[in-house]
Amino acid sequence: QTGVEIGKDKSIDSLLAEGFEAVLIAAGLSRSRTLPLPGSDHAGVYPVLDFLQSIAFNKPVKVGSSVLVIGGGNVAVDAARSALRLGAETVRMMCLEDEQEMPAWKWEQDEAREEGIEIIYRRGPVEVVAEGGQIKALRARKVTRVFDEARRFNPQYNDADVIAIDCDTVVLAIGQMADTGFARNSGLTVDDRGRLSFNKATYQTNVPNVFACGEIVTPPGSAVEACASGKKAAAAIDQFLRR
């Protein structure tokens, strides 16, 4: 069967009950991470995946003349470059990291700059400022560090150093997360990072004939890495079915 949406069309238990001897979950990170910022519920604030998916499927996306993308990864760069193509006059990115720490690939950063996108480093969002129903700016505080001594993500800020960045549209591109609704009542174990627990050697979850691959079980990476994970999971399932 193809096109089955677990959690909507089918449950994992029902698929197994139908006679499938193995099920592979390759759900990826389908939801945007958001921030509980004052003003972030404004219609001009877009979660990045909603923004990019609307563009990909030719759905109307309204951007103003000045777009600010919050985030420093490859997806943030994609959103910024897409905003330019939608007709924004000014597009800027703002990230917690400095130029060396910024997670986007260097060639992505270089191409963004070549298109005229400014990158604001070492700033963290505080508030979306709106007046008369329109976004006017985003207030951002100084980031004094992103990682602690053990290189763990642990940003620190200087709350006395806050600036207002003019913009009329904001895109939140601070990362993605899994929608694990399909795991509800399935017996599958989800860890505190929102990933499925699995065996790295066999790609099996804690339910032996349910397998998982890609970013639903691994740290975020490239599309190539996700494809490689899927190929390894397919080989693992083949071995499981031949046992």
PDB file of C-alpha atoms in Angstrom:
ATOM      1  CA  GLN A   1       0.000   0.000   0.000  1.00  0.00           C
ATOM      2  CA  THR A   2       1.094   3.576  -0.575  1.00  0.00           C
ATOM      3  CA  GLY A   3      -0.084   6.919   0.734  1.00  0.00           C
ATOM      4  CA  VAL A   4      -1.070   5.678   4.166  1.00  0.00           C
ATOM      5  CA  GLU A   5      -0.932   8.415   6.798  1.00  0.00           C
ATOM      6  CA  ILE A   6      -0.364   6.874  10.187  1.00  0.00           C
ATOM      7  CA  GLY A   7      -2.410   8.584  12.876  1.00  0.00           C
ATOM      8  CA  LYS A   8      -5.008   9.817  10.370  1.00  0.00           C
ATOM      9  CA  ASP A   9      -5.805   7.027   7.927  1.00  0.00           C
ATOM     10  CA  LYS A  10      -4.324   4.154   9.879  1.00  0.00           C
ATOM     11  CA  SER A  11      -2.789   3.355  13.243  1.00  0.00           C
ATOM     12  CA  ILE A  12       0.351   1.286  13.604  1.00  0.00           C
ATOM     13  CA  ASP A  13      -1.637  -1.439  15.355  1.00  0.00           C
ATOM     14  CA  SER A  14      -4.162  -1.603  12.528  1.00  0.00           C
ATOM     15  CA  LEU A  15      -1.415  -1.945   9.918  1.00  0.00           C
ATOM     16  CA  LEU A  16       0.110  -4.837  11.838  1.00  0.00           C
ATOM     17  CA  ALA A  17      -3.329  -6.385  12.287  1.00  0.00           C
ATOM     18  CA  GLU A  18      -3.839  -6.261   8.507  1.00  0.00           C
ATOM     19  CA  GLY A  19      -0.909  -8.602   8.091  1.00  0.00           C
ATOM     20  CA  PHE A  20       2.018  -6.284   7.443  1.00  0.00           C
ATOM     21  CA  GLU A  21       5.059  -7.985   8.902  1.00  0.00           C
ATOM     22  CA  ALA A  22       7.047  -4.769   9.227  1.00  0.00           C
ATOM     23  CA  VAL A  23       6.253  -1.050   9.329  1.00  0.00           C
ATOM     24  CA  LEU A  24       8.805   1.699   8.660  1.00  0.00           C
ATOM     25  CA  ILE A  25       8.300   5.137  10.194  1.00  0.00           C
ATOM     26  CA  ALA A  26      10.061   7.867   8.216  1.00  0.00           C
ATOM     27  CA  ALA A  27       8.091  10.823   9.529  1.00  0.00           C
ATOM     28  CA  GLY A  28      10.942  13.331   9.755  1.00  0.00           C
ATOM     29  CA  LEU A  29      10.603  16.673  11.507  1.00  0.00           C
ATOM     30  CA  SER A  30       7.333  17.999  10.158  1.00  0.00           C
ATOM     31  CA  ARG A  31       6.598  20.783  12.647  1.00  0.00           C
ATOM     32  CA  SER A  32       8.326  24.123  13.145  1.00  0.00           C
ATOM     33  CA  ARG A  33       9.653  25.049  16.542  1.00  0.00           C
ATOM     34  CA  THR A  34       8.185  28.285  17.806  1.00  0.00           C
ATOM     35  CA  LEU A  35       8.968  30.797  20.539  1.00  0.00           C
ATOM     36  CA  PRO A  36       6.587  32.150  23.195  1.00  0.00           C
ATOM     37  CA  LEU A  37       7.422  35.748  22.284  1.00  0.00           C
ATOM     38  CA  PRO A  38       5.020  38.580  23.005  1.00  0.00           C
ATOM     39  CA  GLY A  39       3.406  39.405  19.692  1.00  0.00           C
ATOM     40  CA  SER A  40       4.375  36.122  18.009  1.00  0.00           C
ATOM     41  CA  ASP A  41       0.716  35.276  17.394  1.00  0.00           C
ATOM     42  CA  HIS A  42       0.504  38.061  14.788  1.00  0.00           C
ATOM     43  CA  ALA A  43      -0.556  36.944  11.278  1.00  0.00           C
ATOM     44  CA  GLY A  44       2.704  38.366   9.926  1.00  0.00           C
ATOM     45  CA  VAL A  45       4.781  35.876  11.943  1.00  0.00           C
ATOM     46  CA  TYR A  46       5.279  32.617  10.038  1.00  0.00           C
ATOM     47  CA  PRO A  47       6.596  29.282  11.283  1.00  0.00           C
ATOM     48  CA  VAL A  48       9.220  28.414   8.689  1.00  0.00           C
ATOM     49  CA  LEU A  49       7.774  25.104   7.501  1.00  0.00           C
ATOM     50  CA  ASP A  50       4.338  26.677   6.965  1.00  0.00           C
ATOM     51  CA  PHE A  51       6.070  29.458   5.033  1.00  0.00           C
ATOM     52  CA  LEU A  52       8.126  27.172   2.787  1.00  0.00           C
ATOM     53  CA  GLN A  53       5.367  24.605   2.254  1.00  0.00           C
ATOM     54  CA  SER A  54       2.953  27.308   1.139  1.00  0.00           C
ATOM     55  CA  ILE A  55       5.521  28.525  -1.380  1.00  0.00           C
ATOM     56  CA  ALA A  56       6.247  24.977  -2.597  1.00  0.00           C
ATOM     57  CA  PHE A  57       2.548  24.268  -3.191  1.00  0.00           C
ATOM     58  CA  ASN A  58       1.813  27.654  -4.791  1.00  0.00           C
ATOM     59  CA  LYS A  59      -0.371  28.820  -1.952  1.00  0.00           C
ATOM     60  CA  PRO A  60      -0.604  32.572  -1.362  1.00  0.00           C
ATOM     61  CA  VAL A  61       2.010  33.906   1.031  1.00  0.00           C
ATOM     62  CA  LYS A  62       1.847  37.555   1.990  1.00  0.00           C
ATOM     63  CA  VAL A  63       5.111  39.248   2.904  1.00  0.00           C
ATOM     64  CA  GLY A  64       5.773  42.924   3.406  1.00  0.00           C
ATOM     65  CA  SER A  65       8.672  44.980   2.168  1.00  0.00           C
ATOM     66  CA  SER A  66      10.986  44.158   5.081  1.00  0.00           C
ATOM     67  CA  VAL A  67      11.352  40.532   6.194  1.00  0.00           C
ATOM     68  CA  LEU A  68      13.319  39.287   9.188  1.00  0.00           C
ATOM     69  CA  VAL A  69      14.144  35.585   9.411  1.00  0.00           C
ATOM     70  CA  ILE A  70      15.062  34.370  12.889  1.00  0.00           C
ATOM     71  CA  GLY A  71      17.506  31.466  12.734  1.00  0.00           C
ATOM     72  CA  GLY A  72      20.941  30.574  11.429  1.00  0.00           C
ATOM     73  CA  GLY A  73      20.528  27.184   9.770  1.00  0.00           C
ATOM     74  CA  ASN A  74      20.120  26.083   6.166  1.00  0.00           C
ATOM     75  CA  VAL A  75      16.322  26.225   6.399  1.00  0.00           C
ATOM     76  CA  ALA A  76      16.532  29.819   7.624  1.00  0.00           C
ATOM     77  CA  VAL A  77      18.669  30.673   4.591  1.00  0.00           C
ATOM     78  CA  ASP A  78      16.118  28.978   2.323  1.00  0.00           C
ATOM     79  CA  ALA A  79      13.350  31.060   3.874  1.00  0.00           C
ATOM     80  CA  ALA A  80      15.313  34.296   3.503  1.00  0.00           C
ATOM     81  CA  ARG A  81      16.117  33.674  -0.161  1.00  0.00           C
ATOM     82  CA  SER A  82      12.518  32.654  -0.809  1.00  0.00           C
ATOM     83  CA  ALA A  83      11.271  35.894   0.760  1.00  0.00           C
ATOM     84  CA  LEU A  84      13.353  37.830  -1.753  1.00  0.00           C
ATOM     85  CA  ARG A  85      11.721  35.928  -4.582  1.00  0.00           C
ATOM     86  CA  LEU A  86       8.298  36.801  -3.191  1.00  0.00           C
ATOM     87  CA  GLY A  87       9.149  40.471  -3.689  1.00  0.00           C
ATOM     88  CA  ALA A  88      10.444  41.668  -0.333  1.00  0.00           C
ATOM     89  CA  GLU A  89      12.672  44.719  -0.702  1.00  0.00           C
ATOM     90  CA  THR A  90      14.813  44.000   2.346  1.00  0.00           C
ATOM     91  CA  VAL A  91      15.509  40.596   3.865  1.00  0.00           C
ATOM     92  CA  ARG A  92      17.642  40.085   6.932  1.00  0.00           C
ATOM     93  CA  MET A  93      18.526  37.069   9.020  1.00  0.00           C
ATOM     94  CA  MET A  94      19.178  37.177  12.751  1.00  0.00           C
ATOM     95  CA  CYS A  95      20.835  34.373  14.693  1.00  0.00           C
ATOM     96  CA  LEU A  96      22.244  33.647  18.129  1.00  0.00           C
ATOM     97  CA  GLU A  97      25.591  32.538  16.728  1.00  0.00           C
ATOM     98  CA  ASP A  98      28.533  34.488  15.343  1.00  0.00           C
ATOM     99  CA  GLU A  99      29.762  33.904  11.796  1.00  0.00           C
ATOM    100  CA  GLN A 100      31.951  30.935  12.770  1.00  0.00           C
ATOM    101  CA  GLU A 101      29.266  29.273  14.905  1.00  0.00           C
ATOM    102  CA  MET A 102      26.374  29.771  12.486  1.00  0.00           C
ATOM    103  CA  PRO A 103      25.135  26.264  11.545  1.00  0.00           C
ATOM    104  CA  ALA A 104      24.189  26.976   7.910  1.00  0.00           C
ATOM    105  CA  TRP A 105      26.655  25.651   5.384  1.00  0.00           C
ATOM    106  CA  LYS A 106      29.155  28.280   4.284  1.00  0.00           C
ATOM    107  CA  TRP A 107      28.065  28.142   0.652  1.00  0.00           C
ATOM    108  CA  GLU A 108      24.476  28.809   1.768  1.00  0.00           C
ATOM    109  CA  GLN A 109      25.654  31.833   3.742  1.00  0.00           C
ATOM    110  CA  ASP A 110      27.765  33.084   0.840  1.00  0.00           C
ATOM    111  CA  GLU A 111      24.926  32.791  -1.656  1.00  0.00           C
ATOM    112  CA  ALA A 112      22.553  34.581   0.709  1.00  0.00           C
ATOM    113  CA  ARG A 113      24.978  37.479   1.044  1.00  0.00           C
ATOM    114  CA  GLU A 114      25.468  37.561  -2.726  1.00  0.00           C
ATOM    115  CA  GLU A 115      21.722  38.094  -3.063  1.00  0.00           C
ATOM    116  CA  GLY A 116      21.866  41.014  -0.662  1.00  0.00           C
ATOM    117  CA  ILE A 117      20.645  39.334   2.517  1.00  0.00           C
ATOM    118  CA  GLU A 118      22.158  40.855   5.666  1.00  0.00           C
ATOM    119  CA  ILE A 119      22.962  38.545   8.576  1.00  0.00           C
ATOM    120  CA  ILE A 120      22.730  39.944  12.092  1.00  0.00           C
ATOM    121  CA  TYR A 121      24.822  37.896  14.511  1.00  0.00           C
ATOM    122  CA  ARG A 122      24.643  37.374  18.262  1.00  0.00           C
ATOM    123  CA  ARG A 123      21.089  38.572  18.800  1.00  0.00           C
ATOM    124  CA  GLY A 124      18.169  36.745  20.415  1.00  0.00           C
ATOM    125  CA  PRO A 125      14.503  37.706  19.927  1.00  0.00           C
ATOM    126  CA  VAL A 126      12.598  39.329  22.777  1.00  0.00           C
ATOM    127  CA  GLU A 127       9.345  40.703  21.378  1.00  0.00           C
ATOM    128  CA  VAL A 128       7.467  41.290  18.123  1.00  0.00           C
ATOM    129  CA  VAL A 129       6.394  44.935  18.188  1.00  0.00           C
ATOM    130  CA  ALA A 130       3.146  45.798  16.403  1.00  0.00           C
ATOM    131  CA  GLU A 131       1.236  49.058  16.112  1.00  0.00           C
ATOM    132  CA  GLY A 132      -2.177  49.501  14.566  1.00  0.00           C
ATOM    133  CA  GLY A 133      -2.273  45.829  13.628  1.00  0.00           C
ATOM    134  CA  GLN A 134       1.011  45.998  11.694  1.00  0.00           C
ATOM    135  CA  ILE A 135       4.391  44.598  12.697  1.00  0.00           C
ATOM    136  CA  LYS A 136       6.865  47.443  13.104  1.00  0.00           C
ATOM    137  CA  ALA A 137       9.960  45.812  14.578  1.00  0.00           C
ATOM    138  CA  LEU A 138      11.454  42.958  16.508  1.00  0.00           C
ATOM    139  CA  ARG A 139      13.248  43.689  19.764  1.00  0.00           C
ATOM    140  CA  ALA A 140      16.393  41.613  20.221  1.00  0.00           C
ATOM    141  CA  ARG A 141      18.917  41.285  23.025  1.00  0.00           C
ATOM    142  CA  LYS A 142      22.653  40.734  22.868  1.00  0.00           C
ATOM    143  CA  VAL A 143      23.892  37.147  23.039  1.00  0.00           C
ATOM    144  CA  THR A 144      27.012  36.819  25.168  1.00  0.00           C
ATOM    145  CA  ARG A 145      27.530  33.123  24.473  1.00  0.00           C
ATOM    146  CA  VAL A 146      25.750  30.288  22.687  1.00  0.00           C
ATOM    147  CA  PHE A 147      27.542  27.231  24.073  1.00  0.00           C
ATOM    148  CA  ASP A 148      28.858  26.484  27.540  1.00  0.00           C
ATOM    149  CA  GLU A 149      32.283  25.134  28.417  1.00  0.00           C
ATOM    150  CA  ALA A 150      31.184  21.595  27.484  1.00  0.00           C
ATOM    151  CA  ARG A 151      29.977  22.838  24.061  1.00  0.00           C
ATOM    152  CA  ARG A 152      26.369  22.263  25.015  1.00  0.00           C
ATOM    153  CA  PHE A 153      23.768  24.657  23.641  1.00  0.00           C
ATOM    154  CA  ASN A 154      23.222  27.027  26.558  1.00  0.00           C
ATOM    155  CA  PRO A 155      22.815  30.632  25.354  1.00  0.00           C
ATOM    156  CA  GLN A 156      23.370  33.555  27.719  1.00  0.00           C
ATOM    157  CA  TYR A 157      22.159  37.115  27.150  1.00  0.00           C
ATOM    158  CA  ASN A 158      22.788  40.712  28.134  1.00  0.00           C
ATOM    159  CA  ASP A 159      19.316  42.076  28.859  1.00  0.00           C
ATOM    160  CA  ALA A 160      20.696  45.610  29.130  1.00  0.00           C
ATOM    161  CA  ASP A 161      21.650  45.542  25.439  1.00  0.00           C
ATOM    162  CA  VAL A 162      18.390  45.463  23.461  1.00  0.00           C
ATOM    163  CA  ILE A 163      17.842  46.876  19.981  1.00  0.00           C
ATOM    164  CA  ALA A 164      14.802  47.194  17.715  1.00  0.00           C
ATOM    165  CA  ILE A 165      15.158  45.784  14.200  1.00  0.00           C
ATOM    166  CA  ASP A 166      12.696  47.284  11.731  1.00  0.00           C
ATOM    167  CA  CYS A 167      10.573  44.724   9.870  1.00  0.00           C
ATOM    168  CA  ASP A 168       6.996  44.050   8.860  1.00  0.00           C
ATOM    169  CA  THR A 169       7.187  40.256   8.460  1.00  0.00           C
ATOM    170  CA  VAL A 170       8.903  37.690  10.691  1.00  0.00           C
ATOM    171  CA  VAL A 171       9.759  34.083   9.856  1.00  0.00           C
ATOM    172  CA  LEU A 172      10.643  31.798  12.770  1.00  0.00           C
ATOM    173  CA  ALA A 173      13.276  29.346  11.522  1.00  0.00           C
ATOM    174  CA  ILE A 174      14.745  28.137  14.803  1.00  0.00           C
ATOM    175  CA  GLY A 175      14.442  24.434  14.098  1.00  0.00           C
ATOM    176  CA  GLN A 176      11.979  21.643  13.480  1.00  0.00           C
ATOM    177  CA  MET A 177      10.407  18.997  15.639  1.00  0.00           C
ATOM    178  CA  ALA A 178       8.598  15.728  15.086  1.00  0.00           C
ATOM    179  CA  ASP A 179       4.838  15.322  15.162  1.00  0.00           C
ATOM    180  CA  THR A 180       4.648  12.135  17.214  1.00  0.00           C
ATOM    181  CA  GLY A 181       0.872  11.933  17.388  1.00  0.00           C
ATOM    182  CA  PHE A 182       1.086   8.639  15.506  1.00  0.00           C
ATOM    183  CA  ALA A 183       2.875   7.099  18.494  1.00  0.00           C
ATOM    184  CA  ARG A 184      -0.042   7.685  20.832  1.00  0.00           C
ATOM    185  CA  ASN A 185      -1.324   4.377  22.254  1.00  0.00           C
ATOM    186  CA  SER A 186       1.048   2.468  19.975  1.00  0.00           C
ATOM    187  CA  GLY A 187       3.499   1.253  22.587  1.00  0.00           C
ATOM    188  CA  LEU A 188       6.329   3.164  20.892  1.00  0.00           C
ATOM    189  CA  THR A 189       8.742   4.998  23.178  1.00  0.00           C
ATOM    190  CA  VAL A 190       9.449   8.688  22.533  1.00  0.00           C
ATOM    191  CA  ASP A 191      12.448  10.244  24.287  1.00  0.00           C
ATOM    192  CA  ASP A 192      12.658  13.683  25.901  1.00  0.00           C
ATOM    193  CA  ARG A 193      13.909  15.193  22.621  1.00  0.00           C
ATOM    194  CA  GLY A 194      10.800  14.041  20.774  1.00  0.00           C
ATOM    195  CA  ARG A 195      12.558  11.249  18.895  1.00  0.00           C
ATOM    196  CA  LEU A 196      11.567   7.617  18.697  1.00  0.00           C
ATOM    197  CA  SER A 197      13.777   5.263  20.661  1.00  0.00           C
ATOM    198  CA  PHE A 198      15.431   2.733  18.334  1.00  0.00           C
ATOM    199  CA  ASN A 199      18.305   0.306  17.966  1.00  0.00           C
ATOM    200  CA  LYS A 200      21.046   1.903  15.858  1.00  0.00           C
ATOM    201  CA  ALA A 201      22.230  -1.490  14.637  1.00  0.00           C
ATOM    202  CA  THR A 202      18.852  -2.908  13.544  1.00  0.00           C
ATOM    203  CA  TYR A 203      16.726   0.259  13.098  1.00  0.00           C
ATOM    204  CA  GLN A 204      14.047  -1.429  15.218  1.00  0.00           C
ATOM    205  CA  THR A 205      12.023   0.586  17.692  1.00  0.00           C
ATOM    206  CA  ASN A 206      10.999  -0.911  21.006  1.00  0.00           C
ATOM    207  CA  VAL A 207       8.206  -2.629  19.041  1.00  0.00           C
ATOM    208  CA  PRO A 208      10.240  -5.302  17.193  1.00  0.00           C
ATOM    209  CA  ASN A 209       8.463  -5.202  13.810  1.00  0.00           C
ATOM    210  CA  VAL A 210       8.226  -1.405  13.715  1.00  0.00           C
ATOM    211  CA  PHE A 211      11.312   0.293  12.276  1.00  0.00           C
ATOM    212  CA  ALA A 212      12.273   3.965  12.045  1.00  0.00           C
ATOM    213  CA  CYS A 213      14.738   6.064  10.077  1.00  0.00           C
ATOM    214  CA  GLY A 214      15.705   9.653   9.351  1.00  0.00           C
ATOM    215  CA  GLU A 215      15.329  12.611  11.660  1.00  0.00           C
ATOM    216  CA  ILE A 216      12.547  10.981  13.667  1.00  0.00           C
ATOM    217  CA  VAL A 217      15.390   9.000  15.305  1.00  0.00           C
ATOM    218  CA  THR A 218      18.595  10.905  14.471  1.00  0.00           C
ATOM    219  CA  PRO A 219      19.855  14.463  14.964  1.00  0.00           C
ATOM    220  CA  PRO A 220      18.934  16.906  12.172  1.00  0.00           C
ATOM    221  CA  GLY A 221      21.015  16.540   9.025  1.00  0.00           C
ATOM    222  CA  SER A 222      20.870  16.802   5.253  1.00  0.00           C
ATOM    223  CA  ALA A 223      18.415  15.235   2.815  1.00  0.00           C
ATOM    224  CA  VAL A 224      21.237  12.956   1.650  1.00  0.00           C
ATOM    225  CA  GLU A 225      21.743  11.697   5.199  1.00  0.00           C
ATOM    226  CA  ALA A 226      18.001  11.041   5.536  1.00  0.00           C
ATOM    227  CA  CYS A 227      18.023   9.045   2.286  1.00  0.00           C
ATOM    228  CA  ALA A 228      21.028   7.046   3.494  1.00  0.00           C
ATOM    229  CA  SER A 229      19.214   6.306   6.749  1.00  0.00           C
ATOM    230  CA  GLY A 230      16.204   5.072   4.796  1.00  0.00           C
ATOM    231  CA  LYS A 231      18.377   2.793   2.663  1.00  0.00           C
ATOM    232  CA  LYS A 232      19.976   1.254   5.761  1.00  0.00           C
ATOM    233  CA  ALA A 233      16.557   0.779   7.353  1.00  0.00           C
ATOM    234  CA  ALA A 234      15.305  -0.973   4.202  1.00  0.00           C
ATOM    235  CA  ALA A 235      18.251  -3.379   4.373  1.00  0.00           C
ATOM    236  CA  ALA A 236      17.546  -3.998   8.047  1.00  0.00           C
ATOM    237  CA  ILE A 237      13.883  -4.764   7.309  1.00  0.00           C
ATOM    238  CA  ASP A 238      14.920  -7.121   4.522  1.00  0.00           C
ATOM    239  CA  GLN A 239      17.113  -9.044   6.941  1.00  0.00           C
ATOM    240  CA  PHE A 240      14.304  -9.069   9.523  1.00  0.00           C
ATOM    241  CA  LEU A 241      11.808 -10.524   7.040  1.00  0.00           C
ATOM    242  CA  ARG A 242      14.277 -13.175   5.850  1.00  0.00           C
ATOM    243  CA  ARG A 243      15.055 -14.440   9.342  1.00  0.00           C
TER     244      ARG A 243
END
